[in-house]
Amino acid sequence: MVFVELSIFVAFIGLLLYKWSVYTFGYFSKRGVAHEKPIPLLGNIPWSVLMGKESYIKHSIDLHLRLKQHKVYGVFNLRDPLYYLSDPELIRQVGIKNFDTFTNHRKGITEGFNDTSVISKSLLSLRDRRWKQMRSTLTPTFTSLKIRQMFELIHFCNVEAVDFVQRQLDAGTSELELKDFFTRYTNDVIATAAFGIQVNSFKDPNNEFFSIGQRISEFTFWGGLKVMLYILMPKLMKALRVPVMDMNNVDYFKKLVFGAMKYRKEQSIVRPDMIHLLMEAQRQFKAEQEGSAESAAQQDKAEFNDDDLLAQCLLFFSAGFETVATCLSFTSYELMMNPEVQEKLLAEILAVKEQLGEKPLDYDTLMGMKYLNCVVSESLRKWPPAFIVDRMCGSDFQLKDEEGEVVVNLREDDLVHINVGALHHDPDNFPEPEQFRPERFDEEHKHEIRQFTYLPFGVGQRSCIGNRLALMEVKSLIFQLVLRYHLKPTDRTPADMMSSISGFRLLPRELFWCKLESRGPA
């Protein structure tokens, strides 16, 4: 009897779960929006992706190619309906023309938590007027002039990275796993350029800064499950107060940043890093607020306190730790697999070295290298670290095509996505997209790229504010590596990278193994 009652109860719960999971599945049909049939609980995410047998990136590209004849199509992310834009004109409207209606990202999973208030203050999480104030405050911090000041800090990290490679070669080890190598490099860059401390993750592989950074950025099963549950049941997860991030890790960076700020103020120390630039922005903000004619009511949410400053440092860390290492890994992979590209890049590097003579490489010379820029741009096309760009509709809105015809009627809080990776792999935008062709971005051909089909750093005012710094990190180390070493594939290097990627991360199962051969004295 108990077994029967238990079976009925389980069946009832299962039925409720099923009904709940499919409740939204009529959303796009009612609105006449093209979409593919979703699966209960999963939406348009196949089991093969969840089980790690197929890449979500490949799946999303294929889905785009099947539905791209529609300017807007629908996708169910689990049970959440998302609008995807495949038409460049609609992307322009959402990202540029009607930005005031599409200012925000989807509501952050940290909203409403006191213990994660620092994380909620980052530029990525802020919304509406508060975001505009912070973006306006931070924009002068990320100009070419300010980024140029950090070049020497990053060059020092380049030297340490190259020294490590040379020590490996001298010890008879010619093969290197690049993702770990570049992750340690980006860790050291962030430590010096953002937090004002010197670490060498090659000589001290288990240093505290690197270890905590790994824990923050590591994509574990539990971490992914928490994010999924926040998407599915945000109210319940907030009620249970399940932390998104281990606050012990946040406290470590808090002590680091506040300690550095206090010491610099007391000793009047100036160092050309992110803490200094943010402290300058903070002082400038406070000076402008004191001299502003705005009423107190208008200024009540306008602030830039120490927690706000810390939040931007944490964002700089979390955004730069993984993405720059990923870009460096894929750029190196493409140079390995396309030796003619590597030789052409080497020729440009040698020409620059000859032009410099005895002078060291500087920021302007590096950023002015045309073929290096083409190589990195093509790497970002093929392997964009941010595969999806999202926006939330701020009010009821009609998206219209170039002829003025209504394509879709959006409602307030509707989620609009731009599949950057799919746009970059669409043969209508980039012929033979699987081929690595830096020439797509040279002076002769770059005008052929349709506007709003190449978006490696996002689109509009909410594009990546730190893209100049990221490009400097990538280009400076690629310059030094190609100058000194011939990058070659090994037996462990995947021939078909896309097939080697599985799950939700842009990471091959075999990792990024590379054989390095010295070119002789640089």
Short mmCIF file of C-alpha atoms in Angstrom, two decimals:
data_model
loop_
_atom_site.label_atom_id
_atom_site.label_comp_id
_atom_site.label_asym_id
_atom_site.label_seq_id
_atom_site.Cartn_x
_atom_site.Cartn_y
_atom_site.Cartn_z
CA MET A 1 0.00 0.00 0.00
CA VAL A 2 2.79 2.38 0.93
CA PHE A 3 4.57 1.55 -2.32
CA VAL A 4 1.43 2.35 -4.34
CA GLU A 5 0.92 5.66 -2.56
CA LEU A 6 4.59 6.55 -3.03
CA SER A 7 4.38 5.66 -6.73
CA ILE A 8 1.31 7.85 -7.16
CA PHE A 9 3.04 10.72 -5.34
CA VAL A 10 6.18 10.41 -7.49
CA ALA A 11 4.08 10.24 -10.66
CA PHE A 12 2.15 13.32 -9.55
CA ILE A 13 5.36 15.26 -8.86
CA GLY A 14 6.74 14.10 -12.22
CA LEU A 15 3.59 15.32 -13.98
CA LEU A 16 3.82 18.70 -12.25
CA LEU A 17 7.48 18.99 -13.23
CA TYR A 18 6.64 18.11 -16.82
CA LYS A 19 3.80 20.63 -16.99
CA TRP A 20 6.03 23.31 -15.47
CA SER A 21 8.86 22.59 -17.91
CA VAL A 22 6.67 22.85 -21.02
CA TYR A 23 4.42 25.68 -19.82
CA THR A 24 6.27 28.30 -21.89
CA PHE A 25 6.67 26.19 -25.03
CA GLY A 26 3.75 27.85 -26.83
CA TYR A 27 5.38 31.26 -26.51
CA PHE A 28 6.78 31.61 -30.03
CA SER A 29 3.90 29.82 -31.78
CA LYS A 30 1.45 32.40 -30.38
CA ARG A 31 3.67 35.18 -31.74
CA GLY A 32 4.36 33.66 -35.15
CA VAL A 33 8.11 33.44 -34.54
CA ALA A 34 10.07 30.67 -36.26
CA HIS A 35 11.59 28.09 -33.92
CA GLU A 36 12.38 24.41 -33.62
CA LYS A 37 10.39 22.05 -31.44
CA PRO A 38 11.74 22.11 -27.87
CA ILE A 39 12.34 19.12 -25.59
CA PRO A 40 10.71 18.99 -22.12
CA LEU A 41 13.07 20.30 -19.42
CA LEU A 42 15.82 21.02 -21.98
CA GLY A 43 14.20 23.34 -24.49
CA ASN A 44 16.44 23.51 -27.57
CA ILE A 45 19.53 22.23 -25.74
CA PRO A 46 20.09 18.58 -26.78
CA TRP A 47 21.06 15.87 -24.31
CA SER A 48 24.33 15.37 -26.23
CA VAL A 49 25.43 18.88 -25.22
CA LEU A 50 24.46 18.46 -21.57
CA MET A 51 26.31 15.14 -21.46
CA GLY A 52 29.43 16.74 -22.93
CA LYS A 53 29.38 14.70 -26.14
CA GLU A 54 28.66 17.64 -28.42
CA SER A 55 29.65 21.29 -28.38
CA TYR A 56 26.99 23.84 -27.56
CA ILE A 57 28.88 26.23 -29.81
CA LYS A 58 28.60 23.87 -32.81
CA HIS A 59 24.96 23.22 -31.96
CA SER A 60 24.15 26.95 -31.84
CA ILE A 61 25.93 27.56 -35.18
CA ASP A 62 24.00 24.74 -36.85
CA LEU A 63 20.73 26.04 -35.37
CA HIS A 64 21.45 29.50 -36.77
CA LEU A 65 22.23 28.11 -40.22
CA ARG A 66 18.92 26.22 -40.24
CA LEU A 67 16.86 29.27 -39.19
CA LYS A 68 18.80 32.25 -40.52
CA GLN A 69 16.35 32.86 -43.37
CA HIS A 70 14.19 34.35 -40.62
CA LYS A 71 15.39 37.75 -39.43
CA VAL A 72 14.33 36.77 -35.91
CA TYR A 73 13.96 33.24 -34.61
CA GLY A 74 13.15 31.75 -31.24
CA VAL A 75 15.21 29.48 -29.01
CA PHE A 76 14.22 27.89 -25.70
CA ASN A 77 17.08 27.95 -23.24
CA LEU A 78 15.68 25.22 -20.99
CA ARG A 79 12.22 26.77 -20.53
CA ASP A 80 13.18 30.42 -21.12
CA PRO A 81 12.13 31.84 -24.53
CA LEU A 82 14.90 33.87 -26.17
CA TYR A 83 14.73 35.92 -29.37
CA TYR A 84 17.76 35.52 -31.64
CA LEU A 85 18.61 38.15 -34.25
CA SER A 86 20.14 36.99 -37.54
CA ASP A 87 19.65 40.22 -39.51
CA PRO A 88 22.43 42.88 -39.26
CA GLU A 89 19.91 45.73 -39.46
CA LEU A 90 18.01 44.43 -36.45
CA ILE A 91 21.29 43.99 -34.59
CA ARG A 92 22.06 47.65 -35.34
CA GLN A 93 18.68 48.69 -33.99
CA VAL A 94 19.08 46.79 -30.73
CA GLY A 95 22.76 47.55 -30.19
CA ILE A 96 22.98 51.15 -31.47
CA LYS A 97 19.87 52.95 -32.68
CA ASN A 98 17.48 51.96 -29.90
CA PHE A 99 20.03 51.39 -27.19
CA ASP A 100 17.95 53.21 -24.58
CA THR A 101 15.33 50.47 -24.90
CA PHE A 102 17.95 47.69 -24.83
CA THR A 103 20.38 49.05 -22.24
CA ASN A 104 20.55 46.10 -19.89
CA HIS A 105 21.76 42.53 -19.83
CA ARG A 106 19.38 39.93 -18.43
CA LYS A 107 18.80 40.39 -14.72
CA GLY A 108 21.85 39.23 -12.81
CA ILE A 109 21.72 36.25 -10.51
CA THR A 110 23.35 38.34 -7.78
CA GLU A 111 20.51 40.88 -7.51
CA GLY A 112 19.09 41.33 -4.06
CA PHE A 113 21.98 39.75 -2.14
CA ASN A 114 23.80 41.70 0.52
CA ASP A 115 26.67 39.21 0.68
CA THR A 116 27.34 39.59 -3.02
CA SER A 117 26.77 43.33 -3.23
CA VAL A 118 30.31 43.95 -4.43
CA ILE A 119 29.80 41.64 -7.41
CA SER A 120 26.50 43.36 -8.21
CA LYS A 121 28.32 46.71 -8.48
CA SER A 122 30.45 45.65 -11.45
CA LEU A 123 29.89 47.35 -14.78
CA LEU A 124 28.60 44.07 -16.23
CA SER A 125 25.84 43.80 -13.59
CA LEU A 126 24.75 47.44 -13.31
CA ARG A 127 21.57 48.60 -15.00
CA ASP A 128 19.95 51.71 -16.45
CA ARG A 129 21.03 55.07 -15.02
CA ARG A 130 23.54 53.53 -12.62
CA TRP A 131 25.24 51.69 -15.48
CA LYS A 132 25.41 54.86 -17.59
CA GLN A 133 27.02 56.77 -14.73
CA MET A 134 29.63 54.08 -14.12
CA ARG A 135 30.37 53.60 -17.82
CA SER A 136 30.84 57.35 -18.22
CA THR A 137 33.16 57.39 -15.19
CA LEU A 138 35.25 54.44 -16.38
CA THR A 139 35.52 55.24 -20.10
CA PRO A 140 38.45 57.71 -19.68
CA THR A 141 40.30 54.96 -17.77
CA PHE A 142 40.39 52.70 -20.84
CA THR A 143 41.55 55.14 -23.54
CA SER A 144 44.59 54.33 -25.66
CA LEU A 145 46.57 56.93 -23.72
CA LYS A 146 45.87 55.24 -20.37
CA ILE A 147 46.37 51.70 -21.70
CA ARG A 148 49.69 52.77 -23.23
CA GLN A 149 50.92 53.56 -19.71
CA MET A 150 50.57 49.88 -18.77
CA PHE A 151 52.65 48.58 -21.66
CA GLU A 152 55.85 48.25 -19.61
CA LEU A 153 54.04 46.24 -16.92
CA ILE A 154 52.76 43.80 -19.53
CA HIS A 155 56.11 43.67 -21.33
CA PHE A 156 57.69 42.51 -18.08
CA CYS A 157 55.18 39.63 -17.99
CA ASN A 158 56.09 38.82 -21.60
CA VAL A 159 59.74 38.51 -20.62
CA GLU A 160 58.91 36.15 -17.75
CA ALA A 161 56.72 33.99 -20.02
CA VAL A 162 59.40 33.73 -22.71
CA ASP A 163 62.06 32.96 -20.08
CA PHE A 164 59.91 30.05 -18.90
CA VAL A 165 59.63 28.65 -22.43
CA GLN A 166 63.38 28.91 -22.87
CA ARG A 167 64.00 27.13 -19.57
CA GLN A 168 61.71 24.33 -20.74
CA LEU A 169 63.59 24.00 -24.02
CA ASP A 170 66.97 24.09 -22.27
CA ALA A 171 65.75 21.25 -20.03
CA GLY A 172 64.83 19.17 -23.09
CA THR A 173 61.05 19.78 -22.98
CA SER A 174 59.88 21.03 -26.35
CA GLU A 175 56.13 20.41 -25.96
CA LEU A 176 53.96 22.86 -24.06
CA GLU A 177 50.27 22.88 -23.11
CA LEU A 178 49.31 26.37 -24.14
CA LYS A 179 46.09 26.95 -22.21
CA ASP A 180 47.84 26.49 -18.86
CA PHE A 181 50.81 28.54 -20.09
CA PHE A 182 48.64 31.43 -21.24
CA THR A 183 46.44 31.26 -18.14
CA ARG A 184 49.51 31.77 -15.97
CA TYR A 185 50.58 34.66 -18.18
CA THR A 186 47.19 36.39 -17.98
CA ASN A 187 47.15 35.80 -14.23
CA ASP A 188 50.47 37.62 -13.87
CA VAL A 189 49.32 40.43 -16.16
CA ILE A 190 46.16 40.95 -14.11
CA ALA A 191 48.11 40.78 -10.85
CA THR A 192 50.45 43.58 -11.92
CA ALA A 193 48.16 45.64 -14.20
CA ALA A 194 45.00 45.50 -12.09
CA PHE A 195 46.00 44.74 -8.50
CA GLY A 196 49.47 46.25 -8.36
CA ILE A 197 51.35 43.16 -7.18
CA GLN A 198 54.17 41.18 -8.76
CA VAL A 199 53.73 37.41 -9.05
CA ASN A 200 55.49 34.89 -11.27
CA SER A 201 53.20 31.95 -11.86
CA PHE A 202 55.91 30.15 -13.85
CA LYS A 203 58.46 30.12 -11.03
CA ASP A 204 55.84 29.88 -8.29
CA PRO A 205 53.04 27.82 -9.89
CA ASN A 206 50.97 27.54 -6.71
CA ASN A 207 51.02 31.18 -5.64
CA GLU A 208 47.92 32.33 -3.78
CA PHE A 209 46.78 34.85 -6.39
CA PHE A 210 46.82 32.21 -9.14
CA SER A 211 45.17 29.53 -6.98
CA ILE A 212 42.28 31.76 -5.96
CA GLY A 213 41.90 32.98 -9.54
CA GLN A 214 41.62 29.39 -10.70
CA ARG A 215 38.88 28.71 -8.17
CA ILE A 216 36.90 31.76 -9.26
CA SER A 217 37.12 31.06 -12.99
CA GLU A 218 36.96 27.27 -12.88
CA PHE A 219 33.75 25.91 -14.40
CA THR A 220 32.81 23.03 -12.09
CA PHE A 221 29.71 20.84 -12.23
CA TRP A 222 28.31 22.44 -9.05
CA GLY A 223 29.06 25.93 -10.32
CA GLY A 224 27.27 25.23 -13.59
CA LEU A 225 24.34 23.63 -11.75
CA LYS A 226 23.96 26.70 -9.51
CA VAL A 227 23.83 28.99 -12.56
CA MET A 228 21.24 26.73 -14.22
CA LEU A 229 19.08 26.64 -11.08
CA TYR A 230 19.28 30.43 -10.77
CA ILE A 231 17.98 30.69 -14.34
CA LEU A 232 15.20 28.16 -13.75
CA MET A 233 14.21 29.07 -10.17
CA PRO A 234 15.70 32.47 -9.28
CA LYS A 235 13.25 33.26 -6.46
CA LEU A 236 13.82 29.93 -4.73
CA MET A 237 17.62 30.17 -5.03
CA LYS A 238 17.57 33.71 -3.63
CA ALA A 239 15.29 32.64 -0.79
CA LEU A 240 17.72 29.83 0.05
CA ARG A 241 20.59 32.35 -0.17
CA VAL A 242 22.81 30.03 -2.16
CA PRO A 243 25.97 32.07 -2.91
CA VAL A 244 27.01 32.41 -6.54
CA MET A 245 30.64 32.86 -5.61
CA ASP A 246 32.68 31.79 -2.59
CA MET A 247 32.89 35.01 -0.60
CA ASN A 248 36.22 33.92 0.92
CA ASN A 249 37.70 34.44 -2.54
CA VAL A 250 36.09 37.86 -2.79
CA ASP A 251 37.42 38.77 0.66
CA TYR A 252 40.96 37.93 -0.48
CA PHE A 253 40.76 40.46 -3.31
CA LYS A 254 39.02 42.96 -1.05
CA LYS A 255 41.94 42.93 1.39
CA LEU A 256 44.37 43.12 -1.52
CA VAL A 257 42.76 46.13 -3.19
CA PHE A 258 41.87 48.10 -0.06
CA GLY A 259 45.32 47.47 1.39
CA ALA A 260 46.98 48.74 -1.80
CA MET A 261 44.74 51.82 -1.88
CA LYS A 262 45.47 52.67 1.75
CA TYR A 263 49.23 52.26 1.31
CA ARG A 264 49.31 54.36 -1.86
CA LYS A 265 47.31 57.16 -0.28
CA GLU A 266 49.54 57.20 2.78
CA GLN A 267 52.80 57.04 0.81
CA SER A 268 51.64 59.14 -2.19
CA ILE A 269 52.63 56.31 -4.54
CA VAL A 270 51.71 56.47 -8.22
CA ARG A 271 51.89 53.27 -10.31
CA PRO A 272 50.45 53.05 -13.86
CA ASP A 273 48.02 50.21 -13.16
CA MET A 274 44.28 49.70 -12.92
CA ILE A 275 44.02 50.51 -9.20
CA HIS A 276 45.69 53.87 -9.79
CA LEU A 277 43.49 54.65 -12.80
CA LEU A 278 40.33 53.69 -10.90
CA MET A 279 41.40 55.75 -7.88
CA GLU A 280 41.88 58.70 -10.24
CA ALA A 281 38.44 58.07 -11.74
CA GLN A 282 36.98 57.90 -8.24
CA ARG A 283 38.54 61.24 -7.28
CA GLN A 284 37.36 62.84 -10.50
CA PHE A 285 33.85 61.48 -10.00
CA LYS A 286 33.64 62.85 -6.45
CA ALA A 287 34.95 66.25 -7.60
CA GLU A 288 32.33 66.43 -10.33
CA GLN A 289 29.57 65.40 -7.93
CA GLU A 290 30.54 68.09 -5.43
CA GLY A 291 30.45 70.71 -8.16
CA SER A 292 27.30 69.41 -9.84
CA ALA A 293 24.08 71.39 -9.85
CA GLU A 294 21.97 68.21 -9.67
CA SER A 295 19.56 67.94 -6.77
CA ALA A 296 20.22 65.53 -3.95
CA ALA A 297 17.35 63.35 -5.20
CA GLN A 298 18.97 63.07 -8.61
CA GLN A 299 22.32 62.19 -7.07
CA ASP A 300 21.04 59.63 -4.55
CA LYS A 301 22.24 56.67 -6.59
CA ALA A 302 25.29 58.34 -8.05
CA GLU A 303 28.33 57.07 -6.19
CA PHE A 304 31.75 55.57 -6.73
CA ASN A 305 32.87 54.27 -3.37
CA ASP A 306 35.59 51.75 -2.54
CA ASP A 307 33.24 48.78 -3.09
CA ASP A 308 32.46 50.11 -6.57
CA LEU A 309 36.19 50.32 -7.27
CA LEU A 310 36.74 46.78 -5.98
CA ALA A 311 33.87 45.51 -8.14
CA GLN A 312 35.55 46.81 -11.30
CA CYS A 313 38.84 45.15 -10.31
CA LEU A 314 36.99 41.85 -9.80
CA LEU A 315 35.27 42.26 -13.17
CA PHE A 316 38.62 42.97 -14.81
CA PHE A 317 39.94 39.77 -13.26
CA SER A 318 37.01 37.49 -14.10
CA ALA A 319 36.61 38.88 -17.62
CA GLY A 320 40.31 38.90 -18.47
CA PHE A 321 41.54 35.73 -16.79
CA GLU A 322 39.83 33.23 -19.10
CA THR A 323 39.05 35.18 -22.28
CA VAL A 324 42.57 36.48 -23.01
CA ALA A 325 44.09 33.04 -22.36
CA THR A 326 41.49 31.52 -24.69
CA CYS A 327 42.23 34.03 -27.45
CA LEU A 328 45.99 33.43 -27.13
CA SER A 329 45.46 29.66 -27.23
CA PHE A 330 43.36 29.71 -30.39
CA THR A 331 45.59 32.27 -32.11
CA SER A 332 48.62 30.07 -31.44
CA TYR A 333 46.69 27.00 -32.61
CA GLU A 334 45.83 28.67 -35.92
CA LEU A 335 49.47 29.72 -36.40
CA MET A 336 50.52 26.10 -35.80
CA MET A 337 48.01 24.73 -38.28
CA ASN A 338 48.66 27.44 -40.90
CA PRO A 339 52.47 27.67 -41.23
CA GLU A 340 52.24 30.04 -44.20
CA VAL A 341 50.41 32.53 -41.97
CA GLN A 342 53.04 32.10 -39.25
CA GLU A 343 55.86 32.77 -41.73
CA LYS A 344 54.14 35.89 -43.05
CA LEU A 345 53.65 37.14 -39.51
CA LEU A 346 57.32 36.40 -38.72
CA ALA A 347 58.35 38.49 -41.73
CA GLU A 348 56.38 41.45 -40.39
CA ILE A 349 57.85 40.97 -36.90
CA LEU A 350 61.40 40.87 -38.26
CA ALA A 351 60.74 43.99 -40.33
CA VAL A 352 59.52 45.78 -37.20
CA LYS A 353 62.59 44.62 -35.26
CA GLU A 354 64.86 45.99 -37.97
CA GLN A 355 62.94 49.26 -38.01
CA LEU A 356 63.29 49.60 -34.23
CA GLY A 357 67.01 48.95 -34.26
CA GLU A 358 68.25 49.06 -30.67
CA LYS A 359 65.01 50.53 -29.36
CA PRO A 360 62.59 48.25 -27.48
CA LEU A 361 59.14 47.45 -28.79
CA ASP A 362 56.62 50.11 -27.82
CA TYR A 363 52.83 50.28 -27.66
CA ASP A 364 52.28 52.34 -30.81
CA THR A 365 54.55 50.16 -32.94
CA LEU A 366 52.87 46.98 -31.70
CA MET A 367 49.32 48.20 -32.24
CA GLY A 368 50.27 49.55 -35.68
CA MET A 369 51.35 46.14 -37.01
CA LYS A 370 48.87 45.47 -39.80
CA TYR A 371 49.30 41.75 -40.40
CA LEU A 372 49.43 40.96 -36.68
CA ASN A 373 46.15 42.81 -36.36
CA CYS A 374 44.71 40.72 -39.22
CA VAL A 375 45.82 37.49 -37.54
CA VAL A 376 44.29 38.37 -34.18
CA SER A 377 41.11 39.70 -35.81
CA GLU A 378 40.66 36.46 -37.74
CA SER A 379 41.29 34.43 -34.60
CA LEU A 380 38.56 36.42 -32.83
CA ARG A 381 36.25 35.80 -35.78
CA LYS A 382 36.73 32.05 -35.71
CA TRP A 383 36.89 31.67 -31.94
CA PRO A 384 35.15 34.63 -30.22
CA PRO A 385 35.53 34.26 -26.43
CA ALA A 386 32.07 35.84 -25.91
CA PHE A 387 29.93 33.65 -28.18
CA ILE A 388 26.58 35.19 -27.21
CA VAL A 389 25.58 38.83 -26.59
CA ASP A 390 22.35 39.43 -24.68
CA ARG A 391 20.02 42.39 -24.15
CA MET A 392 16.79 42.79 -22.22
CA CYS A 393 13.94 44.76 -23.75
CA GLY A 394 13.14 47.68 -21.45
CA SER A 395 9.62 48.37 -22.75
CA ASP A 396 7.18 47.11 -25.37
CA PHE A 397 8.87 47.65 -28.72
CA GLN A 398 8.41 46.90 -32.43
CA LEU A 399 11.48 45.67 -34.30
CA LYS A 400 11.21 46.73 -37.95
CA ASP A 401 13.26 45.77 -41.01
CA GLU A 402 14.87 48.21 -43.46
CA GLU A 403 11.57 48.57 -45.32
CA GLY A 404 9.76 49.56 -42.14
CA GLU A 405 7.85 46.30 -41.85
CA VAL A 406 7.29 45.00 -38.33
CA VAL A 407 9.35 41.83 -37.83
CA VAL A 408 8.42 41.13 -34.22
CA ASN A 409 6.57 42.79 -31.36
CA LEU A 410 8.71 42.60 -28.23
CA ARG A 411 7.38 42.97 -24.72
CA GLU A 412 9.04 44.46 -21.67
CA ASP A 413 11.62 42.05 -20.18
CA ASP A 414 11.82 39.92 -23.34
CA LEU A 415 15.35 38.58 -23.81
CA VAL A 416 17.11 39.29 -27.11
CA HIS A 417 20.30 37.44 -28.04
CA ILE A 418 22.91 37.92 -30.76
CA ASN A 419 24.75 34.71 -31.64
CA VAL A 420 28.15 36.22 -32.39
CA GLY A 421 29.80 32.86 -33.07
CA ALA A 422 27.09 31.89 -35.55
CA LEU A 423 27.36 35.23 -37.37
CA HIS A 424 31.13 34.72 -37.62
CA HIS A 425 30.63 31.19 -39.02
CA ASP A 426 27.88 32.09 -41.47
CA PRO A 427 29.18 31.66 -45.07
CA ASP A 428 26.95 34.54 -46.18
CA ASN A 429 28.99 36.81 -43.92
CA PHE A 430 32.41 35.14 -44.22
CA PRO A 431 32.90 32.79 -47.20
CA GLU A 432 34.45 29.45 -46.22
CA PRO A 433 34.23 30.38 -42.53
CA GLU A 434 36.11 27.27 -41.37
CA GLN A 435 39.22 28.53 -43.18
CA PHE A 436 41.68 30.76 -41.29
CA ARG A 437 42.24 33.76 -43.56
CA PRO A 438 43.74 36.87 -41.93
CA GLU A 439 43.49 38.66 -45.29
CA ARG A 440 39.77 39.12 -44.65
CA PHE A 441 40.80 42.04 -42.43
CA ASP A 442 43.46 43.71 -44.59
CA GLU A 443 42.99 47.07 -46.26
CA GLU A 444 41.96 45.45 -49.55
CA HIS A 445 39.22 43.21 -48.15
CA LYS A 446 37.94 44.53 -44.81
CA HIS A 447 35.35 46.74 -46.54
CA GLU A 448 33.66 43.53 -47.74
CA ILE A 449 32.67 42.66 -44.16
CA ARG A 450 29.05 43.62 -43.60
CA GLN A 451 28.42 45.90 -40.64
CA PHE A 452 27.21 44.15 -37.49
CA THR A 453 28.32 40.68 -38.60
CA TYR A 454 31.73 40.90 -36.87
CA LEU A 455 31.26 41.52 -33.15
CA PRO A 456 34.13 39.96 -31.16
CA PHE A 457 33.78 42.52 -28.34
CA GLY A 458 30.02 42.94 -28.45
CA VAL A 459 28.04 45.81 -29.96
CA GLY A 460 27.27 49.40 -29.04
CA GLN A 461 27.81 51.13 -25.73
CA ARG A 462 27.80 47.83 -23.78
CA SER A 463 30.66 46.39 -25.80
CA CYS A 464 33.78 45.31 -23.90
CA ILE A 465 35.31 48.38 -22.30
CA GLY A 466 38.68 46.65 -21.87
CA ASN A 467 39.19 45.50 -25.47
CA ARG A 468 42.28 47.69 -26.02
CA LEU A 469 44.02 46.19 -23.01
CA ALA A 470 43.06 42.65 -24.06
CA LEU A 471 44.42 43.20 -27.57
CA MET A 472 47.66 44.58 -26.18
CA GLU A 473 48.09 41.49 -23.99
CA VAL A 474 47.46 39.13 -26.89
CA LYS A 475 49.53 40.92 -29.52
CA SER A 476 52.53 41.58 -27.31
CA LEU A 477 53.00 37.93 -26.33
CA ILE A 478 52.31 36.58 -29.83
CA PHE A 479 54.99 38.99 -31.08
CA GLN A 480 57.57 37.66 -28.62
CA LEU A 481 56.72 33.98 -29.16
CA VAL A 482 56.74 34.03 -32.96
CA LEU A 483 59.93 36.11 -32.96
CA ARG A 484 61.77 33.47 -30.93
CA TYR A 485 60.05 30.16 -31.66
CA HIS A 486 58.57 28.14 -34.47
CA LEU A 487 55.15 26.90 -33.31
CA LYS A 488 54.32 23.41 -34.56
CA PRO A 489 51.50 20.92 -33.89
CA THR A 490 52.19 17.71 -31.95
CA ASP A 491 50.57 14.28 -32.08
CA ARG A 492 48.18 15.52 -29.38
CA THR A 493 47.08 18.63 -31.29
CA PRO A 494 43.53 18.17 -32.68
CA ALA A 495 43.35 18.45 -36.46
CA ASP A 496 39.67 19.40 -36.32
CA MET A 497 39.32 21.81 -33.43
CA MET A 498 35.54 22.27 -33.63
CA SER A 499 34.96 18.52 -33.35
CA SER A 500 37.27 18.39 -30.35
CA ILE A 501 35.23 20.93 -28.37
CA SER A 502 32.39 19.59 -26.22
CA GLY A 503 29.95 20.90 -23.63
CA PHE A 504 29.55 24.62 -23.01
CA ARG A 505 33.19 25.73 -22.87
CA LEU A 506 35.42 26.85 -25.71
CA LEU A 507 38.03 24.25 -24.83
CA PRO A 508 39.17 21.13 -26.75
CA ARG A 509 39.26 17.76 -25.02
CA GLU A 510 42.92 17.34 -26.00
CA LEU A 511 43.81 20.86 -24.81
CA PHE A 512 46.34 22.97 -26.78
CA TRP A 513 49.57 21.04 -27.15
CA CYS A 514 52.30 22.78 -29.10
CA LYS A 515 55.88 21.98 -30.06
CA LEU A 516 58.26 24.94 -29.93
CA GLU A 517 61.54 25.12 -31.83
CA SER A 518 63.97 27.95 -31.17
CA ARG A 519 64.68 30.31 -34.07
CA GLY A 520 67.97 31.35 -32.50
CA PRO A 521 68.87 34.61 -30.72
CA ALA A 522 66.11 37.24 -31.00
#
